[in-house]
PDB file of C-alpha atoms in Angstrom:
ATOM      1  CA  MET P 168       1.335-116.198   0.478  1.00  0.00           C
ATOM      2  CA  ALA P 169       2.484-119.129   2.594  1.00  0.00           C
ATOM      3  CA  ARG P 170       4.443-118.361   5.741  1.00  0.00           C
ATOM      4  CA  TYR P 171       5.926-121.842   5.985  1.00  0.00           C
ATOM      5  CA  ASP P 172       6.886-124.494   3.492  1.00  0.00           C
ATOM      6  CA  ASN P 173       4.678-127.594   3.576  1.00  0.00           C
ATOM      7  CA  ILE P 174       2.196-126.126   6.091  1.00  0.00           C
ATOM      8  CA  PRO P 175      -1.176-125.250   4.590  1.00  0.00           C
ATOM      9  CA  GLU P 176      -2.580-121.866   5.561  1.00  0.00           C
ATOM     10  CA  HIS P 177      -6.052-120.498   4.925  1.00  0.00           C
ATOM     11  CA  ASP P 178      -5.940-117.299   2.909  1.00  0.00           C
ATOM     12  CA  ILE P 179      -8.045-114.264   3.750  1.00  0.00           C
ATOM     13  CA  ASN P 180     -11.229-114.489   1.686  1.00  0.00           C
ATOM     14  CA  LEU P 181     -13.285-111.317   1.373  1.00  0.00           C
ATOM     15  CA  ASN P 182     -15.613-112.623  -1.341  1.00  0.00           C
ATOM     16  CA  GLY P 183     -19.119-112.106  -0.029  1.00  0.00           C
ATOM     17  CA  THR P 184     -20.909-113.651  -2.995  1.00  0.00           C
ATOM     18  CA  GLY P 185     -23.674-115.953  -1.793  1.00  0.00           C
ATOM     19  CA  LEU P 186     -23.276-115.057   1.887  1.00  0.00           C
ATOM     20  CA  LYS P 187     -26.240-114.082   4.018  1.00  0.00           C
ATOM     21  CA  VAL P 188     -25.506-111.440   6.657  1.00  0.00           C
ATOM     22  CA  GLY P 189     -27.756-110.193   9.443  1.00  0.00           C
ATOM     23  CA  ILE P 190     -27.221-106.820  11.067  1.00  0.00           C
ATOM     24  CA  VAL P 191     -28.576-105.713  14.433  1.00  0.00           C
ATOM     25  CA  MET P 192     -28.385-101.959  14.948  1.00  0.00           C
ATOM     26  CA  ALA P 193     -29.165 -99.998  18.099  1.00  0.00           C
ATOM     27  CA  ARG P 194     -31.228 -96.843  17.645  1.00  0.00           C
ATOM     28  CA  PHE P 195     -29.745 -95.025  20.636  1.00  0.00           C
ATOM     29  CA  THR P 196     -27.362 -92.345  19.292  1.00  0.00           C
ATOM     30  CA  LEU P 197     -29.104 -92.822  15.965  1.00  0.00           C
ATOM     31  CA  ASP P 198     -26.913 -90.539  13.844  1.00  0.00           C
ATOM     32  CA  VAL P 199     -23.805 -92.556  14.725  1.00  0.00           C
ATOM     33  CA  CYS P 200     -25.589 -95.887  14.308  1.00  0.00           C
ATOM     34  CA  GLU P 201     -26.957 -94.875  10.903  1.00  0.00           C
ATOM     35  CA  GLY P 202     -23.415 -93.941   9.876  1.00  0.00           C
ATOM     36  CA  LEU P 203     -22.165 -97.357  10.989  1.00  0.00           C
ATOM     37  CA  LEU P 204     -25.001 -99.031   9.103  1.00  0.00           C
ATOM     38  CA  SER P 205     -24.508 -97.154   5.849  1.00  0.00           C
ATOM     39  CA  ALA P 206     -20.774 -97.899   5.821  1.00  0.00           C
ATOM     40  CA  CYS P 207     -21.367-101.548   6.712  1.00  0.00           C
ATOM     41  CA  THR P 208     -24.025-102.197   4.080  1.00  0.00           C
ATOM     42  CA  ALA P 209     -22.059-100.362   1.387  1.00  0.00           C
ATOM     43  CA  GLU P 210     -18.968-102.442   2.145  1.00  0.00           C
ATOM     44  CA  LEU P 211     -20.923-105.700   2.269  1.00  0.00           C
ATOM     45  CA  GLN P 212     -22.288-104.982  -1.187  1.00  0.00           C
ATOM     46  CA  ARG P 213     -18.841-103.947  -2.455  1.00  0.00           C
ATOM     47  CA  LEU P 214     -17.571-107.332  -1.255  1.00  0.00           C
ATOM     48  CA  GLY P 215     -20.301-109.100  -3.239  1.00  0.00           C
ATOM     49  CA  VAL P 216     -23.060-109.668  -0.680  1.00  0.00           C
ATOM     50  CA  ALA P 217     -26.351-109.107  -2.493  1.00  0.00           C
ATOM     51  CA  ALA P 218     -28.663-106.485  -1.004  1.00  0.00           C
ATOM     52  CA  GLY P 219     -31.362-109.161  -0.770  1.00  0.00           C
ATOM     53  CA  ASP P 220     -29.018-111.304   1.350  1.00  0.00           C
ATOM     54  CA  ILE P 221     -28.653-108.602   4.020  1.00  0.00           C
ATOM     55  CA  ALA P 222     -31.244-108.358   6.797  1.00  0.00           C
ATOM     56  CA  ILE P 223     -31.403-105.452   9.244  1.00  0.00           C
ATOM     57  CA  ALA P 224     -33.087-105.463  12.639  1.00  0.00           C
ATOM     58  CA  THR P 225     -33.092-102.457  14.932  1.00  0.00           C
ATOM     59  CA  VAL P 226     -33.302-102.416  18.721  1.00  0.00           C
ATOM     60  CA  PRO P 227     -33.631 -99.615  21.285  1.00  0.00           C
ATOM     61  CA  GLY P 228     -30.049 -99.762  22.578  1.00  0.00           C
ATOM     62  CA  ALA P 229     -26.824-101.717  22.840  1.00  0.00           C
ATOM     63  CA  LEU P 230     -28.041-103.971  25.658  1.00  0.00           C
ATOM     64  CA  GLU P 231     -30.791-105.346  23.423  1.00  0.00           C
ATOM     65  CA  ILE P 232     -28.416-106.294  20.599  1.00  0.00           C
ATOM     66  CA  PRO P 233     -27.260-109.704  21.938  1.00  0.00           C
ATOM     67  CA  LEU P 234     -30.756-111.158  22.285  1.00  0.00           C
ATOM     68  CA  VAL P 235     -31.692-110.360  18.692  1.00  0.00           C
ATOM     69  CA  LEU P 236     -28.296-111.620  17.474  1.00  0.00           C
ATOM     70  CA  GLN P 237     -28.923-114.876  19.329  1.00  0.00           C
ATOM     71  CA  THR P 238     -32.378-115.241  17.815  1.00  0.00           C
ATOM     72  CA  MET P 239     -31.041-114.582  14.321  1.00  0.00           C
ATOM     73  CA  ALA P 240     -28.107-116.974  14.823  1.00  0.00           C
ATOM     74  CA  GLN P 241     -30.417-119.756  15.966  1.00  0.00           C
ATOM     75  CA  THR P 242     -32.440-119.580  12.742  1.00  0.00           C
ATOM     76  CA  GLY P 243     -29.521-120.966  10.733  1.00  0.00           C
ATOM     77  CA  LYS P 244     -30.268-118.433   7.976  1.00  0.00           C
ATOM     78  CA  TYR P 245     -27.119-116.344   8.356  1.00  0.00           C
ATOM     79  CA  ASP P 246     -23.468-117.005   7.553  1.00  0.00           C
ATOM     80  CA  ALA P 247     -22.424-114.042   9.711  1.00  0.00           C
ATOM     81  CA  LEU P 248     -23.915-111.320  11.852  1.00  0.00           C
ATOM     82  CA  VAL P 249     -22.951-107.740  12.647  1.00  0.00           C
ATOM     83  CA  ALA P 250     -23.662-105.784  15.838  1.00  0.00           C
ATOM     84  CA  LEU P 251     -23.801-102.002  15.428  1.00  0.00           C
ATOM     85  CA  GLY P 252     -24.247 -99.457  18.181  1.00  0.00           C
ATOM     86  CA  ALA P 253     -22.662 -96.569  20.027  1.00  0.00           C
ATOM     87  CA  VAL P 254     -22.078 -96.193  23.740  1.00  0.00           C
ATOM     88  CA  ILE P 255     -20.766 -92.746  24.559  1.00  0.00           C
ATOM     89  CA  ARG P 256     -19.366 -91.987  28.002  1.00  0.00           C
ATOM     90  CA  GLY P 257     -21.527 -89.862  30.215  1.00  0.00           C
ATOM     91  CA  GLU P 258     -21.166 -88.763  33.787  1.00  0.00           C
ATOM     92  CA  THR P 259     -22.408 -91.995  35.386  1.00  0.00           C
ATOM     93  CA  TYR P 260     -21.322 -95.609  35.754  1.00  0.00           C
ATOM     94  CA  HIS P 261     -23.967 -96.601  33.185  1.00  0.00           C
ATOM     95  CA  PHE P 262     -21.359 -96.312  30.392  1.00  0.00           C
ATOM     96  CA  GLU P 263     -19.301 -99.149  31.867  1.00  0.00           C
ATOM     97  CA  VAL P 264     -22.322-101.367  32.420  1.00  0.00           C
ATOM     98  CA  VAL P 265     -23.644-100.946  28.887  1.00  0.00           C
ATOM     99  CA  SER P 266     -20.205-101.201  27.260  1.00  0.00           C
ATOM    100  CA  ASN P 267     -19.138-104.304  29.148  1.00  0.00           C
ATOM    101  CA  ASP P 268     -22.421-106.192  29.121  1.00  0.00           C
ATOM    102  CA  SER P 269     -23.309-105.554  25.488  1.00  0.00           C
ATOM    103  CA  CYS P 270     -19.867-106.650  24.318  1.00  0.00           C
ATOM    104  CA  ARG P 271     -19.868-109.694  26.573  1.00  0.00           C
ATOM    105  CA  GLY P 272     -23.319-110.618  25.291  1.00  0.00           C
ATOM    106  CA  VAL P 273     -22.164-110.402  21.672  1.00  0.00           C
ATOM    107  CA  LEU P 274     -19.172-112.629  22.418  1.00  0.00           C
ATOM    108  CA  GLU P 275     -21.306-115.185  24.275  1.00  0.00           C
ATOM    109  CA  VAL P 276     -23.774-115.442  21.382  1.00  0.00           C
ATOM    110  CA  GLN P 277     -20.948-115.967  18.915  1.00  0.00           C
ATOM    111  CA  LEU P 278     -19.335-118.696  20.997  1.00  0.00           C
ATOM    112  CA  LYS P 279     -22.626-120.406  21.874  1.00  0.00           C
ATOM    113  CA  THR P 280     -24.030-120.496  18.349  1.00  0.00           C
ATOM    114  CA  GLY P 281     -20.895-120.761  16.227  1.00  0.00           C
ATOM    115  CA  VAL P 282     -22.079-117.917  14.007  1.00  0.00           C
ATOM    116  CA  PRO P 283     -19.388-115.253  13.579  1.00  0.00           C
ATOM    117  CA  ILE P 284     -20.368-111.790  14.783  1.00  0.00           C
ATOM    118  CA  ALA P 285     -18.495-108.623  13.883  1.00  0.00           C
ATOM    119  CA  ASN P 286     -18.748-106.336  16.890  1.00  0.00           C
ATOM    120  CA  GLY P 287     -19.302-102.763  15.791  1.00  0.00           C
ATOM    121  CA  ILE P 288     -20.529-101.392  19.088  1.00  0.00           C
ATOM    122  CA  LEU P 289     -18.449 -98.258  19.439  1.00  0.00           C
ATOM    123  CA  THR P 290     -17.443 -97.219  22.948  1.00  0.00           C
ATOM    124  CA  THR P 291     -16.143 -93.688  22.934  1.00  0.00           C
ATOM    125  CA  GLU P 292     -15.443 -90.809  25.265  1.00  0.00           C
ATOM    126  CA  ASN P 293     -17.552 -88.318  23.302  1.00  0.00           C
ATOM    127  CA  ASP P 294     -19.764 -87.753  20.259  1.00  0.00           C
ATOM    128  CA  ASP P 295     -16.891 -86.460  18.130  1.00  0.00           C
ATOM    129  CA  GLN P 296     -14.902 -89.687  18.549  1.00  0.00           C
ATOM    130  CA  ALA P 297     -17.950 -91.719  17.551  1.00  0.00           C
ATOM    131  CA  LEU P 298     -18.623 -89.599  14.467  1.00  0.00           C
ATOM    132  CA  VAL P 299     -15.005 -89.897  13.353  1.00  0.00           C
ATOM    133  CA  ARG P 300     -14.961 -93.689  13.773  1.00  0.00           C
ATOM    134  CA  MET P 301     -18.369 -94.700  12.458  1.00  0.00           C
ATOM    135  CA  GLN P 302     -17.536 -94.986   8.747  1.00  0.00           C
ATOM    136  CA  VAL P 303     -14.306 -96.938   9.219  1.00  0.00           C
ATOM    137  CA  LYS P 304     -15.788 -99.215  11.894  1.00  0.00           C
ATOM    138  CA  GLY P 305     -18.877 -99.962   9.822  1.00  0.00           C
ATOM    139  CA  ALA P 306     -16.755-101.001   6.842  1.00  0.00           C
ATOM    140  CA  ASP P 307     -14.363-102.965   9.072  1.00  0.00           C
ATOM    141  CA  CYS P 308     -17.285-104.941  10.476  1.00  0.00           C
ATOM    142  CA  ALA P 309     -18.486-105.859   6.991  1.00  0.00           C
ATOM    143  CA  GLN P 310     -15.017-107.150   6.126  1.00  0.00           C
ATOM    144  CA  ALA P 311     -14.715-109.079   9.394  1.00  0.00           C
ATOM    145  CA  ALA P 312     -18.132-110.697   8.908  1.00  0.00           C
ATOM    146  CA  VAL P 313     -17.311-111.845   5.370  1.00  0.00           C
ATOM    147  CA  GLU P 314     -13.818-113.007   6.265  1.00  0.00           C
ATOM    148  CA  MET P 315     -14.982-114.991   9.297  1.00  0.00           C
ATOM    149  CA  ALA P 316     -17.916-116.598   7.464  1.00  0.00           C
ATOM    150  CA  ASN P 317     -15.544-117.766   4.737  1.00  0.00           C
ATOM    151  CA  LEU P 318     -12.886-118.897   7.206  1.00  0.00           C
ATOM    152  CA  LEU P 319     -15.339-120.988   9.236  1.00  0.00           C
ATOM    153  CA  LYS P 320     -16.535-122.670   6.046  1.00  0.00           C
ATOM    154  CA  ALA P 321     -12.926-123.364   5.051  1.00  0.00           C
ATOM    155  CA  VAL P 322     -11.897-124.850   8.409  1.00  0.00           C
ATOM    156  CA  GLY P 323     -14.893-127.123   8.531  1.00  0.00           C
ATOM    157  CA  LYS P 324     -17.980-125.476   9.969  1.00  0.00           C
TER     158      LYS P 324
END
């Protein structure tokens, strides 16, 4: 649906057919990360991304995610990437460091390489919040990855 007469607008395209998507998942807080992963991969496949066109790499924790994303982006094999992890507040400043630096790293990789990255690194106050959000966030990331890959192709990447 056009918002303005005579001004072209790119429609949202959630067709994942033919797209190649890489996922980097942290293993820290594994139950939450596995929930994110299962929701993400199920949604990618529902959107038409073939199982054989999805690659999964796991890393120890959220701080390791950006490096593997960067390496995957530099291969040129992927139309989009997804970062999955969970950082749950504890009693120390470590939560802020991991939350801020992992998210900044994901953003920097995306901007440096031009490969869209859906950021599914949850940052929550407690385990219950993470468990409640993991399914929705995993699926949201799949949709964002597909939409952004298609949008970048449409605008001239």
